[in-house]
């Protein structure tokens, strides 16, 4: 087991990272998990420091959720113009996983350097990093593993689980909530989940190439016109089932003939 590094407590004049005073002394500003749910993230490092110690030092509020690896605690924050996420999964070996949002500063070592400085620790706290290795998790060395070999869902796995039990993924199973979840997941996977779906819907309708996919889907689900709002639970259920059915039909069409994928316009 990697020896854990001590992290000093917060400076006496640092305010909580969630506060936004006119004159800030805490170097980080926290964003909520809800606000940051659609960030496309890149792995950066595994620190041999405790997540609770990181939160105590930077005066972060840890938020709890779950993902394909299980129960997770995390904090999203901005430091020196860079978006960071620190996480730890229940049951994993001690340590703090560090992620950054894609599209920030280019040099990962510089990004990590600003975080280490804010934490008051040196490079000895870095148990593993992606520096010079790249950030594609499929090609990470075994040292990046999460201890028990927890599986990572493929897009096929995600869709199979989602269409069977959408209530596990959204707070309320409604057409709007399902569309919001699919949009967020599509962004997180570089827009490959629904690639070509909008064009396929427009081709089936014979028009609407300039419309977003959920509007096109509504026109196919409700051929006699969109129901007035608020929708009844039965209407919401019909719309969700219709959308899932259309996506399934699109995936089936690609599986049977991949060359039929519509060109993006």
C-alpha atoms as a PDB file:
ATOM      1  CA  UNK A   1       0.000   0.000   0.000  1.00  0.00           C
ATOM      2  CA  UNK A   2       1.264   3.472  -0.910  1.00  0.00           C
ATOM      3  CA  UNK A   3       2.275   5.556   2.103  1.00  0.00           C
ATOM      4  CA  UNK A   4      -0.131   8.446   2.547  1.00  0.00           C
ATOM      5  CA  UNK A   5       1.233  11.999   2.579  1.00  0.00           C
ATOM      6  CA  UNK A   6       0.160  14.478   5.259  1.00  0.00           C
ATOM      7  CA  UNK A   7      -1.788  17.491   3.995  1.00  0.00           C
ATOM      8  CA  UNK A   8      -1.712  20.670   6.107  1.00  0.00           C
ATOM      9  CA  UNK A   9      -4.937  22.229   7.297  1.00  0.00           C
ATOM     10  CA  UNK A  10      -6.397  25.244   5.526  1.00  0.00           C
ATOM     11  CA  UNK A  11      -4.790  28.627   6.075  1.00  0.00           C
ATOM     12  CA  UNK A  12      -6.479  30.517   8.908  1.00  0.00           C
ATOM     13  CA  UNK A  13      -7.893  33.232   6.628  1.00  0.00           C
ATOM     14  CA  UNK A  14      -9.257  30.928   3.919  1.00  0.00           C
ATOM     15  CA  UNK A  15     -13.023  30.997   3.485  1.00  0.00           C
ATOM     16  CA  UNK A  16     -15.050  27.946   2.322  1.00  0.00           C
ATOM     17  CA  UNK A  17     -14.597  27.224  -1.390  1.00  0.00           C
ATOM     18  CA  UNK A  18     -18.347  27.537  -1.916  1.00  0.00           C
ATOM     19  CA  UNK A  19     -18.365  31.210  -0.896  1.00  0.00           C
ATOM     20  CA  UNK A  20     -17.840  34.030  -3.375  1.00  0.00           C
ATOM     21  CA  UNK A  21     -16.634  37.090  -1.421  1.00  0.00           C
ATOM     22  CA  UNK A  22     -15.376  40.209  -3.157  1.00  0.00           C
ATOM     23  CA  UNK A  23     -11.812  39.531  -1.968  1.00  0.00           C
ATOM     24  CA  UNK A  24     -10.912  35.840  -2.061  1.00  0.00           C
ATOM     25  CA  UNK A  25      -8.042  34.230  -0.163  1.00  0.00           C
ATOM     26  CA  UNK A  26      -8.886  30.564  -0.741  1.00  0.00           C
ATOM     27  CA  UNK A  27      -7.264  29.784  -4.135  1.00  0.00           C
ATOM     28  CA  UNK A  28     -10.103  27.490  -5.240  1.00  0.00           C
ATOM     29  CA  UNK A  29     -13.741  28.111  -6.083  1.00  0.00           C
ATOM     30  CA  UNK A  30     -16.101  25.154  -5.872  1.00  0.00           C
ATOM     31  CA  UNK A  31     -18.708  24.188  -8.468  1.00  0.00           C
ATOM     32  CA  UNK A  32     -21.495  21.762  -7.664  1.00  0.00           C
ATOM     33  CA  UNK A  33     -21.674  18.224  -9.031  1.00  0.00           C
ATOM     34  CA  UNK A  34     -25.027  19.159 -10.603  1.00  0.00           C
ATOM     35  CA  UNK A  35     -23.519  22.141 -12.448  1.00  0.00           C
ATOM     36  CA  UNK A  36     -20.584  20.101 -13.705  1.00  0.00           C
ATOM     37  CA  UNK A  37     -22.273  16.801 -14.558  1.00  0.00           C
ATOM     38  CA  UNK A  38     -21.638  17.102 -18.313  1.00  0.00           C
ATOM     39  CA  UNK A  39     -17.940  18.003 -18.144  1.00  0.00           C
ATOM     40  CA  UNK A  40     -15.884  15.770 -20.492  1.00  0.00           C
ATOM     41  CA  UNK A  41     -13.082  14.703 -18.108  1.00  0.00           C
ATOM     42  CA  UNK A  42      -9.519  13.480 -18.549  1.00  0.00           C
ATOM     43  CA  UNK A  43      -7.682  11.518 -15.880  1.00  0.00           C
ATOM     44  CA  UNK A  44      -4.645  13.361 -14.543  1.00  0.00           C
ATOM     45  CA  UNK A  45      -3.157  11.716 -11.449  1.00  0.00           C
ATOM     46  CA  UNK A  46      -3.580   9.548  -8.393  1.00  0.00           C
ATOM     47  CA  UNK A  47      -2.407  11.323  -5.252  1.00  0.00           C
ATOM     48  CA  UNK A  48      -1.302   9.466  -2.142  1.00  0.00           C
ATOM     49  CA  UNK A  49      -3.369  11.814   0.012  1.00  0.00           C
ATOM     50  CA  UNK A  50      -6.740  11.268   1.646  1.00  0.00           C
ATOM     51  CA  UNK A  51      -9.764  12.863  -0.036  1.00  0.00           C
ATOM     52  CA  UNK A  52     -11.031  14.105   3.314  1.00  0.00           C
ATOM     53  CA  UNK A  53      -7.681  15.838   3.862  1.00  0.00           C
ATOM     54  CA  UNK A  54      -7.932  17.486   0.429  1.00  0.00           C
ATOM     55  CA  UNK A  55     -11.423  18.740   1.260  1.00  0.00           C
ATOM     56  CA  UNK A  56     -10.295  19.995   4.667  1.00  0.00           C
ATOM     57  CA  UNK A  57      -7.284  21.830   3.213  1.00  0.00           C
ATOM     58  CA  UNK A  58      -9.185  23.532   0.374  1.00  0.00           C
ATOM     59  CA  UNK A  59     -12.406  23.915   2.398  1.00  0.00           C
ATOM     60  CA  UNK A  60     -14.370  21.934  -0.166  1.00  0.00           C
ATOM     61  CA  UNK A  61     -17.766  20.338   0.351  1.00  0.00           C
ATOM     62  CA  UNK A  62     -17.645  16.672  -0.724  1.00  0.00           C
ATOM     63  CA  UNK A  63     -20.656  15.461  -2.693  1.00  0.00           C
ATOM     64  CA  UNK A  64     -21.795  11.844  -2.976  1.00  0.00           C
ATOM     65  CA  UNK A  65     -23.102   9.937  -5.977  1.00  0.00           C
ATOM     66  CA  UNK A  66     -22.512   6.674  -7.847  1.00  0.00           C
ATOM     67  CA  UNK A  67     -21.273   5.573 -11.259  1.00  0.00           C
ATOM     68  CA  UNK A  68     -20.278   2.381 -13.033  1.00  0.00           C
ATOM     69  CA  UNK A  69     -17.591   1.801 -10.392  1.00  0.00           C
ATOM     70  CA  UNK A  70     -19.943   2.179  -7.418  1.00  0.00           C
ATOM     71  CA  UNK A  71     -20.441   4.757  -4.661  1.00  0.00           C
ATOM     72  CA  UNK A  72     -18.202   7.799  -5.124  1.00  0.00           C
ATOM     73  CA  UNK A  73     -17.416  11.004  -3.235  1.00  0.00           C
ATOM     74  CA  UNK A  74     -16.216  13.986  -5.242  1.00  0.00           C
ATOM     75  CA  UNK A  75     -15.631  17.723  -5.376  1.00  0.00           C
ATOM     76  CA  UNK A  76     -15.583  19.894  -8.522  1.00  0.00           C
ATOM     77  CA  UNK A  77     -13.624  23.139  -8.350  1.00  0.00           C
ATOM     78  CA  UNK A  78     -11.705  25.769 -10.323  1.00  0.00           C
ATOM     79  CA  UNK A  79      -8.063  26.615  -9.564  1.00  0.00           C
ATOM     80  CA  UNK A  80      -5.955  29.032 -11.615  1.00  0.00           C
ATOM     81  CA  UNK A  81      -8.502  28.902 -14.438  1.00  0.00           C
ATOM     82  CA  UNK A  82      -8.495  25.097 -14.646  1.00  0.00           C
ATOM     83  CA  UNK A  83     -11.430  22.819 -13.807  1.00  0.00           C
ATOM     84  CA  UNK A  84     -10.485  19.997 -11.425  1.00  0.00           C
ATOM     85  CA  UNK A  85     -12.366  17.047  -9.955  1.00  0.00           C
ATOM     86  CA  UNK A  86     -11.093  14.994  -7.000  1.00  0.00           C
ATOM     87  CA  UNK A  87     -12.736  11.632  -6.327  1.00  0.00           C
ATOM     88  CA  UNK A  88     -12.559   8.462  -4.286  1.00  0.00           C
ATOM     89  CA  UNK A  89     -14.671   5.331  -4.712  1.00  0.00           C
ATOM     90  CA  UNK A  90     -15.877   3.326  -1.735  1.00  0.00           C
ATOM     91  CA  UNK A  91     -13.788   0.192  -1.279  1.00  0.00           C
ATOM     92  CA  UNK A  92     -10.797   1.500  -3.247  1.00  0.00           C
ATOM     93  CA  UNK A  93      -7.344   1.744  -1.720  1.00  0.00           C
ATOM     94  CA  UNK A  94      -6.620   5.072   0.007  1.00  0.00           C
ATOM     95  CA  UNK A  95      -5.792   7.939  -2.317  1.00  0.00           C
ATOM     96  CA  UNK A  96      -7.369  10.718  -4.346  1.00  0.00           C
ATOM     97  CA  UNK A  97      -8.000  10.501  -8.080  1.00  0.00           C
ATOM     98  CA  UNK A  98      -7.603  13.826  -9.900  1.00  0.00           C
ATOM     99  CA  UNK A  99      -9.353  14.685 -13.149  1.00  0.00           C
ATOM    100  CA  UNK A 100      -9.442  17.814 -15.321  1.00  0.00           C
ATOM    101  CA  UNK A 101     -11.897  19.083 -17.892  1.00  0.00           C
ATOM    102  CA  UNK A 102     -10.814  18.584 -21.486  1.00  0.00           C
ATOM    103  CA  UNK A 103      -9.930  21.771 -23.295  1.00  0.00           C
ATOM    104  CA  UNK A 104      -8.103  23.515 -20.438  1.00  0.00           C
ATOM    105  CA  UNK A 105      -4.394  24.374 -20.241  1.00  0.00           C
ATOM    106  CA  UNK A 106      -2.272  22.050 -22.360  1.00  0.00           C
ATOM    107  CA  UNK A 107       0.472  21.027 -19.932  1.00  0.00           C
ATOM    108  CA  UNK A 108      -0.852  18.499 -17.378  1.00  0.00           C
ATOM    109  CA  UNK A 109       2.243  18.866 -15.194  1.00  0.00           C
ATOM    110  CA  UNK A 110       1.545  22.589 -14.847  1.00  0.00           C
ATOM    111  CA  UNK A 111      -2.056  21.862 -13.959  1.00  0.00           C
ATOM    112  CA  UNK A 112      -0.977  19.349 -11.313  1.00  0.00           C
ATOM    113  CA  UNK A 113       1.681  21.767 -10.040  1.00  0.00           C
ATOM    114  CA  UNK A 114      -0.902  24.422  -9.184  1.00  0.00           C
ATOM    115  CA  UNK A 115      -2.980  21.826  -7.327  1.00  0.00           C
ATOM    116  CA  UNK A 116      -0.016  20.493  -5.358  1.00  0.00           C
ATOM    117  CA  UNK A 117       0.926  24.044  -4.392  1.00  0.00           C
ATOM    118  CA  UNK A 118      -2.599  24.752  -3.176  1.00  0.00           C
ATOM    119  CA  UNK A 119      -2.544  21.521  -1.166  1.00  0.00           C
ATOM    120  CA  UNK A 120       0.807  22.399   0.389  1.00  0.00           C
ATOM    121  CA  UNK A 121       2.462  19.120  -0.712  1.00  0.00           C
ATOM    122  CA  UNK A 122       5.273  18.269  -3.093  1.00  0.00           C
ATOM    123  CA  UNK A 123       5.619  15.934  -6.113  1.00  0.00           C
ATOM    124  CA  UNK A 124       6.168  13.006  -3.734  1.00  0.00           C
ATOM    125  CA  UNK A 125       2.388  13.033  -3.241  1.00  0.00           C
ATOM    126  CA  UNK A 126       1.894  11.929  -6.878  1.00  0.00           C
ATOM    127  CA  UNK A 127       1.445   8.162  -6.821  1.00  0.00           C
ATOM    128  CA  UNK A 128       0.677   7.944 -10.547  1.00  0.00           C
ATOM    129  CA  UNK A 129       0.137  10.469 -13.340  1.00  0.00           C
ATOM    130  CA  UNK A 130      -0.709  10.496 -17.034  1.00  0.00           C
ATOM    131  CA  UNK A 131       2.104  12.892 -17.885  1.00  0.00           C
ATOM    132  CA  UNK A 132       3.644  11.861 -21.170  1.00  0.00           C
ATOM    133  CA  UNK A 133       1.399   8.816 -21.359  1.00  0.00           C
ATOM    134  CA  UNK A 134      -1.803  10.323 -22.740  1.00  0.00           C
ATOM    135  CA  UNK A 135      -5.253  10.352 -21.233  1.00  0.00           C
ATOM    136  CA  UNK A 136      -7.045   7.482 -22.957  1.00  0.00           C
ATOM    137  CA  UNK A 137      -8.150   5.237 -20.074  1.00  0.00           C
ATOM    138  CA  UNK A 138      -8.172   2.183 -22.328  1.00  0.00           C
ATOM    139  CA  UNK A 139      -4.389   2.415 -22.603  1.00  0.00           C
ATOM    140  CA  UNK A 140      -3.539   3.321 -19.016  1.00  0.00           C
ATOM    141  CA  UNK A 141      -0.936   1.224 -17.180  1.00  0.00           C
ATOM    142  CA  UNK A 142      -2.219  -1.196 -14.566  1.00  0.00           C
ATOM    143  CA  UNK A 143      -1.176   1.279 -11.846  1.00  0.00           C
ATOM    144  CA  UNK A 144      -4.221   3.363 -12.746  1.00  0.00           C
ATOM    145  CA  UNK A 145      -6.592   0.470 -12.001  1.00  0.00           C
ATOM    146  CA  UNK A 146      -9.190   0.919  -9.298  1.00  0.00           C
ATOM    147  CA  UNK A 147      -7.985  -1.960  -7.162  1.00  0.00           C
ATOM    148  CA  UNK A 148     -10.688  -4.523  -7.811  1.00  0.00           C
ATOM    149  CA  UNK A 149     -10.935  -4.403 -11.585  1.00  0.00           C
ATOM    150  CA  UNK A 150     -14.368  -2.808 -11.683  1.00  0.00           C
ATOM    151  CA  UNK A 151     -15.742  -2.874 -15.247  1.00  0.00           C
ATOM    152  CA  UNK A 152     -16.186   0.219 -17.388  1.00  0.00           C
ATOM    153  CA  UNK A 153     -19.461   0.303 -19.293  1.00  0.00           C
ATOM    154  CA  UNK A 154     -19.384   0.430 -23.070  1.00  0.00           C
ATOM    155  CA  UNK A 155     -21.977   2.504 -24.897  1.00  0.00           C
ATOM    156  CA  UNK A 156     -23.826  -0.734 -25.653  1.00  0.00           C
ATOM    157  CA  UNK A 157     -23.855  -1.598 -21.932  1.00  0.00           C
ATOM    158  CA  UNK A 158     -25.114   1.860 -21.048  1.00  0.00           C
ATOM    159  CA  UNK A 159     -27.943   1.715 -23.551  1.00  0.00           C
ATOM    160  CA  UNK A 160     -28.997  -1.803 -22.532  1.00  0.00           C
ATOM    161  CA  UNK A 161     -29.168  -0.781 -18.859  1.00  0.00           C
ATOM    162  CA  UNK A 162     -30.840   2.557 -19.570  1.00  0.00           C
ATOM    163  CA  UNK A 163     -33.662   1.299 -21.770  1.00  0.00           C
ATOM    164  CA  UNK A 164     -34.416  -1.492 -19.296  1.00  0.00           C
ATOM    165  CA  UNK A 165     -34.465   0.732 -16.185  1.00  0.00           C
ATOM    166  CA  UNK A 166     -34.401   4.474 -16.992  1.00  0.00           C
ATOM    167  CA  UNK A 167     -35.542   5.244 -13.448  1.00  0.00           C
ATOM    168  CA  UNK A 168     -32.050   4.311 -12.230  1.00  0.00           C
ATOM    169  CA  UNK A 169     -30.515   7.124 -14.292  1.00  0.00           C
ATOM    170  CA  UNK A 170     -32.956  10.031 -14.024  1.00  0.00           C
ATOM    171  CA  UNK A 171     -34.720  11.541 -11.056  1.00  0.00           C
ATOM    172  CA  UNK A 172     -38.146  11.358 -12.700  1.00  0.00           C
ATOM    173  CA  UNK A 173     -38.887   9.326 -15.804  1.00  0.00           C
ATOM    174  CA  UNK A 174     -40.212  12.010 -18.112  1.00  0.00           C
ATOM    175  CA  UNK A 175     -39.471  12.886 -21.727  1.00  0.00           C
ATOM    176  CA  UNK A 176     -37.549  16.020 -20.723  1.00  0.00           C
ATOM    177  CA  UNK A 177     -35.479  14.241 -18.060  1.00  0.00           C
ATOM    178  CA  UNK A 178     -34.576  11.413 -20.451  1.00  0.00           C
ATOM    179  CA  UNK A 179     -33.546  13.867 -23.166  1.00  0.00           C
ATOM    180  CA  UNK A 180     -31.408  15.815 -20.648  1.00  0.00           C
ATOM    181  CA  UNK A 181     -29.633  12.647 -19.502  1.00  0.00           C
ATOM    182  CA  UNK A 182     -28.981  11.447 -23.052  1.00  0.00           C
ATOM    183  CA  UNK A 183     -27.664  14.882 -24.050  1.00  0.00           C
ATOM    184  CA  UNK A 184     -25.282  14.927 -21.091  1.00  0.00           C
ATOM    185  CA  UNK A 185     -24.027  11.405 -21.720  1.00  0.00           C
ATOM    186  CA  UNK A 186     -23.645  12.133 -25.434  1.00  0.00           C
ATOM    187  CA  UNK A 187     -21.454  15.150 -24.650  1.00  0.00           C
ATOM    188  CA  UNK A 188     -19.397  13.129 -22.153  1.00  0.00           C
ATOM    189  CA  UNK A 189     -18.607  10.485 -24.787  1.00  0.00           C
ATOM    190  CA  UNK A 190     -17.658  13.017 -27.489  1.00  0.00           C
ATOM    191  CA  UNK A 191     -21.104  12.869 -29.138  1.00  0.00           C
ATOM    192  CA  UNK A 192     -20.782   9.319 -30.445  1.00  0.00           C
ATOM    193  CA  UNK A 193     -23.819   7.883 -28.619  1.00  0.00           C
ATOM    194  CA  UNK A 194     -26.402   9.669 -30.800  1.00  0.00           C
ATOM    195  CA  UNK A 195     -24.199  10.387 -33.814  1.00  0.00           C
ATOM    196  CA  UNK A 196     -26.443  10.498 -36.894  1.00  0.00           C
ATOM    197  CA  UNK A 197     -29.714  10.023 -34.970  1.00  0.00           C
ATOM    198  CA  UNK A 198     -31.050  13.498 -35.779  1.00  0.00           C
ATOM    199  CA  UNK A 199     -30.339  13.012 -39.492  1.00  0.00           C
ATOM    200  CA  UNK A 200     -31.989   9.577 -39.423  1.00  0.00           C
ATOM    201  CA  UNK A 201     -35.129  11.022 -37.843  1.00  0.00           C
ATOM    202  CA  UNK A 202     -35.272  13.815 -40.422  1.00  0.00           C
ATOM    203  CA  UNK A 203     -34.891  11.270 -43.232  1.00  0.00           C
ATOM    204  CA  UNK A 204     -37.812   9.266 -41.812  1.00  0.00           C
ATOM    205  CA  UNK A 205     -39.954  12.390 -41.558  1.00  0.00           C
ATOM    206  CA  UNK A 206     -38.909  13.748 -44.917  1.00  0.00           C
ATOM    207  CA  UNK A 207     -38.132  17.164 -43.441  1.00  0.00           C
ATOM    208  CA  UNK A 208     -36.691  18.874 -40.355  1.00  0.00           C
ATOM    209  CA  UNK A 209     -32.947  18.642 -40.967  1.00  0.00           C
ATOM    210  CA  UNK A 210     -32.546  21.917 -39.067  1.00  0.00           C
ATOM    211  CA  UNK A 211     -34.384  20.694 -35.931  1.00  0.00           C
ATOM    212  CA  UNK A 212     -32.973  19.070 -32.795  1.00  0.00           C
ATOM    213  CA  UNK A 213     -33.552  15.335 -32.428  1.00  0.00           C
ATOM    214  CA  UNK A 214     -36.086  15.515 -29.585  1.00  0.00           C
ATOM    215  CA  UNK A 215     -38.378  17.795 -31.580  1.00  0.00           C
ATOM    216  CA  UNK A 216     -38.143  15.427 -34.541  1.00  0.00           C
ATOM    217  CA  UNK A 217     -38.818  12.477 -32.231  1.00  0.00           C
ATOM    218  CA  UNK A 218     -41.916  14.196 -30.839  1.00  0.00           C
ATOM    219  CA  UNK A 219     -43.285  14.575 -34.370  1.00  0.00           C
ATOM    220  CA  UNK A 220     -42.955  10.829 -34.936  1.00  0.00           C
ATOM    221  CA  UNK A 221     -44.226   9.867 -31.473  1.00  0.00           C
ATOM    222  CA  UNK A 222     -47.241  12.197 -31.725  1.00  0.00           C
ATOM    223  CA  UNK A 223     -48.237  12.169 -35.429  1.00  0.00           C
ATOM    224  CA  UNK A 224     -51.497  13.998 -34.652  1.00  0.00           C
ATOM    225  CA  UNK A 225     -49.667  16.861 -32.945  1.00  0.00           C
ATOM    226  CA  UNK A 226     -47.798  17.520 -29.717  1.00  0.00           C
ATOM    227  CA  UNK A 227     -50.083  17.279 -26.638  1.00  0.00           C
ATOM    228  CA  UNK A 228     -50.633  20.418 -24.615  1.00  0.00           C
ATOM    229  CA  UNK A 229     -48.611  20.768 -21.426  1.00  0.00           C
ATOM    230  CA  UNK A 230     -48.493  19.788 -18.666  1.00  0.00           C
ATOM    231  CA  UNK A 231     -48.361  16.197 -19.886  1.00  0.00           C
ATOM    232  CA  UNK A 232     -50.090  13.475 -17.927  1.00  0.00           C
ATOM    233  CA  UNK A 233     -48.014  10.591 -16.515  1.00  0.00           C
ATOM    234  CA  UNK A 234     -49.446   8.381 -19.274  1.00  0.00           C
ATOM    235  CA  UNK A 235     -48.347  10.840 -21.962  1.00  0.00           C
ATOM    236  CA  UNK A 236     -44.863  11.100 -20.446  1.00  0.00           C
ATOM    237  CA  UNK A 237     -44.612   7.310 -20.363  1.00  0.00           C
ATOM    238  CA  UNK A 238     -45.737   7.079 -23.999  1.00  0.00           C
ATOM    239  CA  UNK A 239     -43.203   9.732 -25.063  1.00  0.00           C
ATOM    240  CA  UNK A 240     -40.311   8.066 -23.212  1.00  0.00           C
ATOM    241  CA  UNK A 241     -41.180   4.646 -24.631  1.00  0.00           C
ATOM    242  CA  UNK A 242     -41.460   6.184 -28.090  1.00  0.00           C
ATOM    243  CA  UNK A 243     -38.061   7.885 -27.861  1.00  0.00           C
ATOM    244  CA  UNK A 244     -36.367   4.725 -26.594  1.00  0.00           C
ATOM    245  CA  UNK A 245     -38.038   2.773 -29.382  1.00  0.00           C
ATOM    246  CA  UNK A 246     -36.816   5.206 -32.036  1.00  0.00           C
ATOM    247  CA  UNK A 247     -33.240   5.099 -30.725  1.00  0.00           C
ATOM    248  CA  UNK A 248     -33.394   1.296 -30.648  1.00  0.00           C
ATOM    249  CA  UNK A 249     -34.673   1.271 -34.219  1.00  0.00           C
ATOM    250  CA  UNK A 250     -31.835   3.568 -35.284  1.00  0.00           C
ATOM    251  CA  UNK A 251     -29.217   1.384 -33.598  1.00  0.00           C
ATOM    252  CA  UNK A 252     -30.722  -1.709 -35.246  1.00  0.00           C
ATOM    253  CA  UNK A 253     -30.533  -0.023 -38.648  1.00  0.00           C
ATOM    254  CA  UNK A 254     -26.855   0.757 -38.103  1.00  0.00           C
ATOM    255  CA  UNK A 255     -26.130  -2.772 -36.910  1.00  0.00           C
ATOM    256  CA  UNK A 256     -27.722  -4.287 -40.013  1.00  0.00           C
ATOM    257  CA  UNK A 257     -26.163  -1.821 -42.432  1.00  0.00           C
ATOM    258  CA  UNK A 258     -23.532   0.565 -40.969  1.00  0.00           C
ATOM    259  CA  UNK A 259     -23.111   2.305 -44.334  1.00  0.00           C
ATOM    260  CA  UNK A 260     -26.610   3.764 -44.010  1.00  0.00           C
ATOM    261  CA  UNK A 261     -25.514   6.223 -41.278  1.00  0.00           C
ATOM    262  CA  UNK A 262     -26.762   9.630 -42.488  1.00  0.00           C
ATOM    263  CA  UNK A 263     -24.189  12.299 -43.179  1.00  0.00           C
ATOM    264  CA  UNK A 264     -24.048  15.072 -40.576  1.00  0.00           C
ATOM    265  CA  UNK A 265     -25.258  18.392 -41.928  1.00  0.00           C
END
